[in-house]
Amino acid sequence: MSISYVINKNQGGISLNYITLNNGTKMPQLGFGVWKIENKNMPAVLNNAFNTGFRSIDTASVYENEEGVGEGIAKSNISRDDLFITTKVRNKDHGYDNTLKAFEESLKKLKLDYVDQYLVHWPMPQVDKFIETYKALEKLYTEGRVRAIGVCNFTDEHLSRLMDECEIIPTVNQVECHVYLQQQKLKDFCQKHNIFLEAWSPLMQGEALQEKIIKEIANKYKKTAAQIIIRWHLQNKTIVIPKSSTSSRIAENYDVFDFELDNDSMDRIASLDKEKRQGPHPDNMNILE
Ligand code: NDP
C-alpha cells in the first residue's frame, strides 16, 4: 500500500495522487461520487469533474445512473487508460450467477469493455450470499474483465470470513467515514490486511461542513470547510470520493493539493469522532434493491 503524488503533464498539469492497491493497480486517491446524480444531468456534471481534474468515478448499479456515466465518459476526450471507473453489485443481485449477469448489464450501461474496480455493495449477512457473490468477482478478475475487486460496508467479521473462504484479498473496503465516524478500528484491521479504506459520504452529505472546529481550521488555512475535510481524509491515507453537482464545489473539492494540515489540526479533527452514522450499520441494512 503506497501513495504517490504526481503532476501529470499529459493532462494539462493537473495534480493526481495515486495510491497503489494490493494487486499493483494504481487508483486516484481523490475520486468523484455520483450517487443521486440523474442520468440526464450526468454528462454535464462529469464534464465539469473531468475538466477540474477528477479521473476516478464511483457509481453503482443501484444508483440507476450507470448509463449517464457511460454517456459522460463517451463524450469526454479522456483516454480510457487515464480513467478509473468503479461500479458495484446491488443487493438484489447477490449470488454467483446473478452477479455475473449483473456485471454484464453494468458494463453495457457504462458502454465499457472493462471496469477498473467492481465492489460488493453491502454484505447483507441475513441473505448470506456474499461469499458466492465475491467468488463471481474473483472469476471476473481472473478473466481480466475488472482490474480490481473489493467490497463496501464490510465489518471486520465479514472481512475475516471473506478472507477465510475466498482467494483474493479485496483491494478496498468502501465504508461510511467522516469526521463524526472515523472508523479507526476498522481502518487498522484493513491496513493489517493491505486493504485500503475508502470513505463514502466523506462530507457527511454536507452536515460536517457546519462543524465549529472545522470552520476554525478553515479560517486558519484560508480554505473552505469541505477542503479541510477532504484534505484530512487524504492525509489519513483514506480514499475519498466527495459528490457534488455544483461546478464551483466540484472545483473547490479538487483544490486540496496545495496545503497540508499540521498535527494540531489533525488532532483537533480526530477529537470530533463520535460514532455517528448517516446510513445503516452494515448488519442492519435490509433493503433488497
Ligand atoms: P458527500 O459526503 O460526498 O456529500 C455530498 C453532499 O455535499 C451533496 O449534497 C453536495 O451538494 C454537498 N457538497 C459537496 N461538496 C460541497 C462543498 N464543497 N460545499 C458545500 N456542500 C458540498 O455524500 P455522498 O453520500 O454523496 O457520498 C459520496 C459518494 O460515496 C456517493 O456519491 C457515492 O458514490 C458513494 N457512496 C457509497 C455508498 C456505499 O454504500 N458504498 C453509500 C453512500 C455513498 P451538491 O451536489 O448540491 O453540490
PDB file of N, CA, C and O and ligand atoms in Angstrom, residues 33-35 58 63 88 121-122 152-153 174 200-206 209 226 241-246 249 252-253, ligand 1:
ATOM      1  N   GLY A  33     -17.835  10.942  -6.415  1.00  0.00           N
ATOM      2  CA  GLY A  33     -19.028  10.115  -6.181  1.00  0.00           C
ATOM      3  C   GLY A  33     -20.206  10.653  -6.973  1.00  0.00           C
ATOM      4  O   GLY A  33     -20.346  11.870  -7.141  1.00  0.00           O
ATOM      5  N   VAL A  34     -21.053   9.750  -7.474  1.00  0.00           N
ATOM      6  CA  VAL A  34     -22.167  10.227  -8.318  1.00  0.00           C
ATOM      7  C   VAL A  34     -23.545   9.758  -7.840  1.00  0.00           C
ATOM      8  O   VAL A  34     -24.522   9.818  -8.590  1.00  0.00           O
ATOM      9  N   TRP A  35     -23.621   9.294  -6.594  1.00  0.00           N
ATOM     10  CA  TRP A  35     -24.938   8.905  -6.065  1.00  0.00           C
ATOM     11  C   TRP A  35     -25.883  10.110  -6.130  1.00  0.00           C
ATOM     12  O   TRP A  35     -25.478  11.228  -5.761  1.00  0.00           O
ATOM     13  N   ASP A  58     -17.089   7.046  -9.011  1.00  0.00           N
ATOM     14  CA  ASP A  58     -17.697   5.988  -8.206  1.00  0.00           C
ATOM     15  C   ASP A  58     -19.201   5.943  -8.452  1.00  0.00           C
ATOM     16  O   ASP A  58     -19.936   6.833  -8.013  1.00  0.00           O
ATOM     17  N   TYR A  63     -27.633   2.947  -8.131  1.00  0.00           N
ATOM     18  CA  TYR A  63     -27.823   4.393  -8.322  1.00  0.00           C
ATOM     19  C   TYR A  63     -28.637   4.680  -9.598  1.00  0.00           C
ATOM     20  O   TYR A  63     -29.057   5.818  -9.808  1.00  0.00           O
ATOM     21  N   LYS A  88     -20.731  -1.279  -8.684  1.00  0.00           N
ATOM     22  CA  LYS A  88     -20.974  -2.206  -7.569  1.00  0.00           C
ATOM     23  C   LYS A  88     -22.127  -3.164  -7.864  1.00  0.00           C
ATOM     24  O   LYS A  88     -23.060  -2.790  -8.574  1.00  0.00           O
ATOM     25  N   HIS A 121     -21.673  -4.273  -2.934  1.00  0.00           N
ATOM     26  CA  HIS A 121     -22.163  -3.009  -2.346  1.00  0.00           C
ATOM     27  C   HIS A 121     -22.450  -3.110  -0.845  1.00  0.00           C
ATOM     28  O   HIS A 121     -22.136  -2.193  -0.082  1.00  0.00           O
ATOM     29  N   TRP A 122     -23.063  -4.212  -0.414  1.00  0.00           N
ATOM     30  CA  TRP A 122     -23.335  -4.438   1.016  1.00  0.00           C
ATOM     31  C   TRP A 122     -23.145  -5.923   1.307  1.00  0.00           C
ATOM     32  O   TRP A 122     -23.444  -6.752   0.450  1.00  0.00           O
ATOM     33  N   CYS A 152     -17.773  -3.164  -0.037  1.00  0.00           N
ATOM     34  CA  CYS A 152     -18.226  -1.967   0.670  1.00  0.00           C
ATOM     35  C   CYS A 152     -18.966  -2.420   1.929  1.00  0.00           C
ATOM     36  O   CYS A 152     -19.635  -3.459   1.915  1.00  0.00           O
ATOM     37  N   ASN A 153     -18.881  -1.624   2.945  1.00  0.00           N
ATOM     38  CA  ASN A 153     -19.713  -1.813   4.136  1.00  0.00           C
ATOM     39  C   ASN A 153     -19.459  -3.145   4.839  1.00  0.00           C
ATOM     40  O   ASN A 153     -20.371  -3.709   5.443  1.00  0.00           O
ATOM     41  N   GLN A 174     -15.070   0.054   1.044  1.00  0.00           N
ATOM     42  CA  GLN A 174     -15.658   1.398   0.984  1.00  0.00           C
ATOM     43  C   GLN A 174     -16.761   1.483   2.048  1.00  0.00           C
ATOM     44  O   GLN A 174     -17.751   0.751   1.971  1.00  0.00           O
ATOM     45  N   TRP A 200     -17.070   6.702   2.066  1.00  0.00           N
ATOM     46  CA  TRP A 200     -18.299   7.240   1.432  1.00  0.00           C
ATOM     47  C   TRP A 200     -18.953   8.252   2.363  1.00  0.00           C
ATOM     48  O   TRP A 200     -18.703   8.236   3.564  1.00  0.00           O
ATOM     49  N   SER A 201     -19.752   9.145   1.764  1.00  0.00           N
ATOM     50  CA  SER A 201     -20.273  10.324   2.484  1.00  0.00           C
ATOM     51  C   SER A 201     -19.149  11.008   3.265  1.00  0.00           C
ATOM     52  O   SER A 201     -19.277  11.280   4.468  1.00  0.00           O
ATOM     53  N   PRO A 202     -18.038  11.325   2.589  1.00  0.00           N
ATOM     54  CA  PRO A 202     -16.884  11.885   3.304  1.00  0.00           C
ATOM     55  C   PRO A 202     -17.167  13.247   3.939  1.00  0.00           C
ATOM     56  O   PRO A 202     -16.476  13.634   4.885  1.00  0.00           O
ATOM     57  N   LEU A 203     -18.189  13.958   3.409  1.00  0.00           N
ATOM     58  CA  LEU A 203     -18.572  15.255   3.996  1.00  0.00           C
ATOM     59  C   LEU A 203     -19.807  15.089   4.878  1.00  0.00           C
ATOM     60  O   LEU A 203     -20.425  16.063   5.277  1.00  0.00           O
ATOM     61  N   MET A 204     -20.167  13.856   5.159  1.00  0.00           N
ATOM     62  CA  MET A 204     -21.422  13.525   5.848  1.00  0.00           C
ATOM     63  C   MET A 204     -22.589  14.214   5.144  1.00  0.00           C
ATOM     64  O   MET A 204     -23.456  14.806   5.786  1.00  0.00           O
ATOM     65  N   GLN A 205     -22.568  14.132   3.835  1.00  0.00           N
ATOM     66  CA  GLN A 205     -23.601  14.743   2.980  1.00  0.00           C
ATOM     67  C   GLN A 205     -23.797  16.232   3.300  1.00  0.00           C
ATOM     68  O   GLN A 205     -24.898  16.760   3.222  1.00  0.00           O
ATOM     69  N   GLY A 206     -22.736  16.881   3.681  1.00  0.00           N
ATOM     70  CA  GLY A 206     -22.768  18.331   3.932  1.00  0.00           C
ATOM     71  C   GLY A 206     -22.865  18.679   5.411  1.00  0.00           C
ATOM     72  O   GLY A 206     -22.485  19.778   5.821  1.00  0.00           O
ATOM     73  N   LEU A 209     -19.883  20.035   7.374  1.00  0.00           N
ATOM     74  CA  LEU A 209     -19.348  21.349   6.988  1.00  0.00           C
ATOM     75  C   LEU A 209     -19.739  22.432   7.987  1.00  0.00           C
ATOM     76  O   LEU A 209     -19.156  23.508   7.998  1.00  0.00           O
ATOM     77  N   ALA A 226     -15.121  22.172   3.355  1.00  0.00           N
ATOM     78  CA  ALA A 226     -15.044  20.938   2.547  1.00  0.00           C
ATOM     79  C   ALA A 226     -13.591  20.606   2.225  1.00  0.00           C
ATOM     80  O   ALA A 226     -13.176  19.433   2.287  1.00  0.00           O
ATOM     81  N   ILE A 241     -14.197  10.125  -1.940  1.00  0.00           N
ATOM     82  CA  ILE A 241     -14.996  10.303  -3.164  1.00  0.00           C
ATOM     83  C   ILE A 241     -16.167  11.279  -2.930  1.00  0.00           C
ATOM     84  O   ILE A 241     -17.330  10.903  -3.006  1.00  0.00           O
ATOM     85  N   PRO A 242     -15.861  12.569  -2.662  1.00  0.00           N
ATOM     86  CA  PRO A 242     -16.957  13.520  -2.455  1.00  0.00           C
ATOM     87  C   PRO A 242     -17.820  13.652  -3.707  1.00  0.00           C
ATOM     88  O   PRO A 242     -17.317  13.569  -4.819  1.00  0.00           O
ATOM     89  N   LYS A 243     -19.105  13.875  -3.482  1.00  0.00           N
ATOM     90  CA  LYS A 243     -20.046  14.101  -4.596  1.00  0.00           C
ATOM     91  C   LYS A 243     -20.478  15.561  -4.611  1.00  0.00           C
ATOM     92  O   LYS A 243     -20.744  16.151  -3.562  1.00  0.00           O
ATOM     93  N   SER A 244     -20.556  16.148  -5.785  1.00  0.00           N
ATOM     94  CA  SER A 244     -21.227  17.434  -5.920  1.00  0.00           C
ATOM     95  C   SER A 244     -21.734  17.586  -7.347  1.00  0.00           C
ATOM     96  O   SER A 244     -21.085  17.136  -8.287  1.00  0.00           O
ATOM     97  N   SER A 245     -22.881  18.221  -7.477  1.00  0.00           N
ATOM     98  CA  SER A 245     -23.409  18.535  -8.810  1.00  0.00           C
ATOM     99  C   SER A 245     -23.148  19.995  -9.165  1.00  0.00           C
ATOM    100  O   SER A 245     -23.547  20.457 -10.220  1.00  0.00           O
ATOM    101  N   THR A 246     -22.519  20.724  -8.256  1.00  0.00           N
ATOM    102  CA  THR A 246     -22.356  22.171  -8.408  1.00  0.00           C
ATOM    103  C   THR A 246     -20.936  22.467  -8.907  1.00  0.00           C
ATOM    104  O   THR A 246     -19.963  22.086  -8.246  1.00  0.00           O
ATOM    105  N   ARG A 249     -18.387  23.922  -6.492  1.00  0.00           N
ATOM    106  CA  ARG A 249     -17.988  22.990  -5.427  1.00  0.00           C
ATOM    107  C   ARG A 249     -17.097  21.865  -5.953  1.00  0.00           C
ATOM    108  O   ARG A 249     -16.211  21.394  -5.254  1.00  0.00           O
ATOM    109  N   GLU A 252     -13.789  23.344  -6.052  1.00  0.00           N
ATOM    110  CA  GLU A 252     -13.326  23.525  -4.662  1.00  0.00           C
ATOM    111  C   GLU A 252     -12.831  22.189  -4.084  1.00  0.00           C
ATOM    112  O   GLU A 252     -11.768  22.119  -3.467  1.00  0.00           O
ATOM    113  N   ASN A 253     -13.596  21.131  -4.331  1.00  0.00           N
ATOM    114  CA  ASN A 253     -13.272  19.835  -3.729  1.00  0.00           C
ATOM    115  C   ASN A 253     -11.991  19.230  -4.296  1.00  0.00           C
ATOM    116  O   ASN A 253     -11.395  18.354  -3.680  1.00  0.00           O
TER     117      ASN A 253
HETATM  118  P1  NDP B   1     -20.896  13.551   0.433  1.00  0.00           P
HETATM  119  O1  NDP B   1     -20.400  13.463   1.828  1.00  0.00           O
HETATM  120  O2  NDP B   1     -19.934  13.464  -0.694  1.00  0.00           O
HETATM  121  O3  NDP B   1     -21.735  14.896   0.336  1.00  0.00           O
HETATM  122  C1  NDP B   1     -22.454  15.261  -0.808  1.00  0.00           C
HETATM  123  C2  NDP B   1     -23.312  16.473  -0.445  1.00  0.00           C
HETATM  124  O4  NDP B   1     -22.461  17.562  -0.023  1.00  0.00           O
HETATM  125  C3  NDP B   1     -24.140  16.979  -1.591  1.00  0.00           C
HETATM  126  O5  NDP B   1     -25.366  17.422  -1.054  1.00  0.00           O
HETATM  127  C4  NDP B   1     -23.345  18.162  -2.134  1.00  0.00           C
HETATM  128  O6  NDP B   1     -24.205  19.141  -2.668  1.00  0.00           O
HETATM  129  C5  NDP B   1     -22.657  18.672  -0.866  1.00  0.00           C
HETATM  130  N1  NDP B   1     -21.336  19.239  -1.151  1.00  0.00           N
HETATM  131  C6  NDP B   1     -20.330  18.659  -1.854  1.00  0.00           C
HETATM  132  N2  NDP B   1     -19.251  19.456  -1.891  1.00  0.00           N
HETATM  133  C7  NDP B   1     -19.579  20.576  -1.208  1.00  0.00           C
HETATM  134  C8  NDP B   1     -18.890  21.775  -0.926  1.00  0.00           C
HETATM  135  N3  NDP B   1     -17.639  21.987  -1.338  1.00  0.00           N
HETATM  136  N4  NDP B   1     -19.536  22.736  -0.183  1.00  0.00           N
HETATM  137  C9  NDP B   1     -20.813  22.539   0.250  1.00  0.00           C
HETATM  138  N5  NDP B   1     -21.508  21.415   0.008  1.00  0.00           N
HETATM  139  C10 NDP B   1     -20.900  20.444  -0.727  1.00  0.00           C
HETATM  140  O7  NDP B   1     -22.064  12.454   0.302  1.00  0.00           O
HETATM  141  P2  NDP B   1     -22.418  11.188  -0.595  1.00  0.00           P
HETATM  142  O8  NDP B   1     -23.380  10.418   0.239  1.00  0.00           O
HETATM  143  O9  NDP B   1     -22.800  11.564  -1.948  1.00  0.00           O
HETATM  144  O10 NDP B   1     -21.056  10.316  -0.644  1.00  0.00           O
HETATM  145  C11 NDP B   1     -20.104  10.425  -1.680  1.00  0.00           C
HETATM  146  C12 NDP B   1     -20.148   9.207  -2.592  1.00  0.00           C
HETATM  147  O11 NDP B   1     -19.920   7.995  -1.873  1.00  0.00           O
HETATM  148  C13 NDP B   1     -21.521   8.953  -3.250  1.00  0.00           C
HETATM  149  O12 NDP B   1     -21.833   9.877  -4.264  1.00  0.00           O
HETATM  150  C14 NDP B   1     -21.340   7.533  -3.712  1.00  0.00           C
HETATM  151  O13 NDP B   1     -20.572   7.487  -4.897  1.00  0.00           O
HETATM  152  C15 NDP B   1     -20.579   6.922  -2.526  1.00  0.00           C
HETATM  153  N6  NDP B   1     -21.471   6.246  -1.565  1.00  0.00           N
HETATM  154  C16 NDP B   1     -21.308   4.887  -1.386  1.00  0.00           C
HETATM  155  C17 NDP B   1     -22.105   4.195  -0.505  1.00  0.00           C
HETATM  156  C18 NDP B   1     -21.900   2.728  -0.327  1.00  0.00           C
HETATM  157  O14 NDP B   1     -22.728   2.089   0.347  1.00  0.00           O
HETATM  158  N7  NDP B   1     -20.859   2.143  -0.877  1.00  0.00           N
HETATM  159  C19 NDP B   1     -23.161   4.859   0.278  1.00  0.00           C
HETATM  160  C20 NDP B   1     -23.221   6.293   0.065  1.00  0.00           C
HETATM  161  C21 NDP B   1     -22.399   6.938  -0.819  1.00  0.00           C
HETATM  162  P3  NDP B   1     -24.363  19.448  -4.256  1.00  0.00           P
HETATM  163  O15 NDP B   1     -24.292  18.167  -5.003  1.00  0.00           O
HETATM  164  O16 NDP B   1     -25.718  20.072  -4.305  1.00  0.00           O
HETATM  165  O17 NDP B   1     -23.277  20.410  -4.626  1.00  0.00           O
END
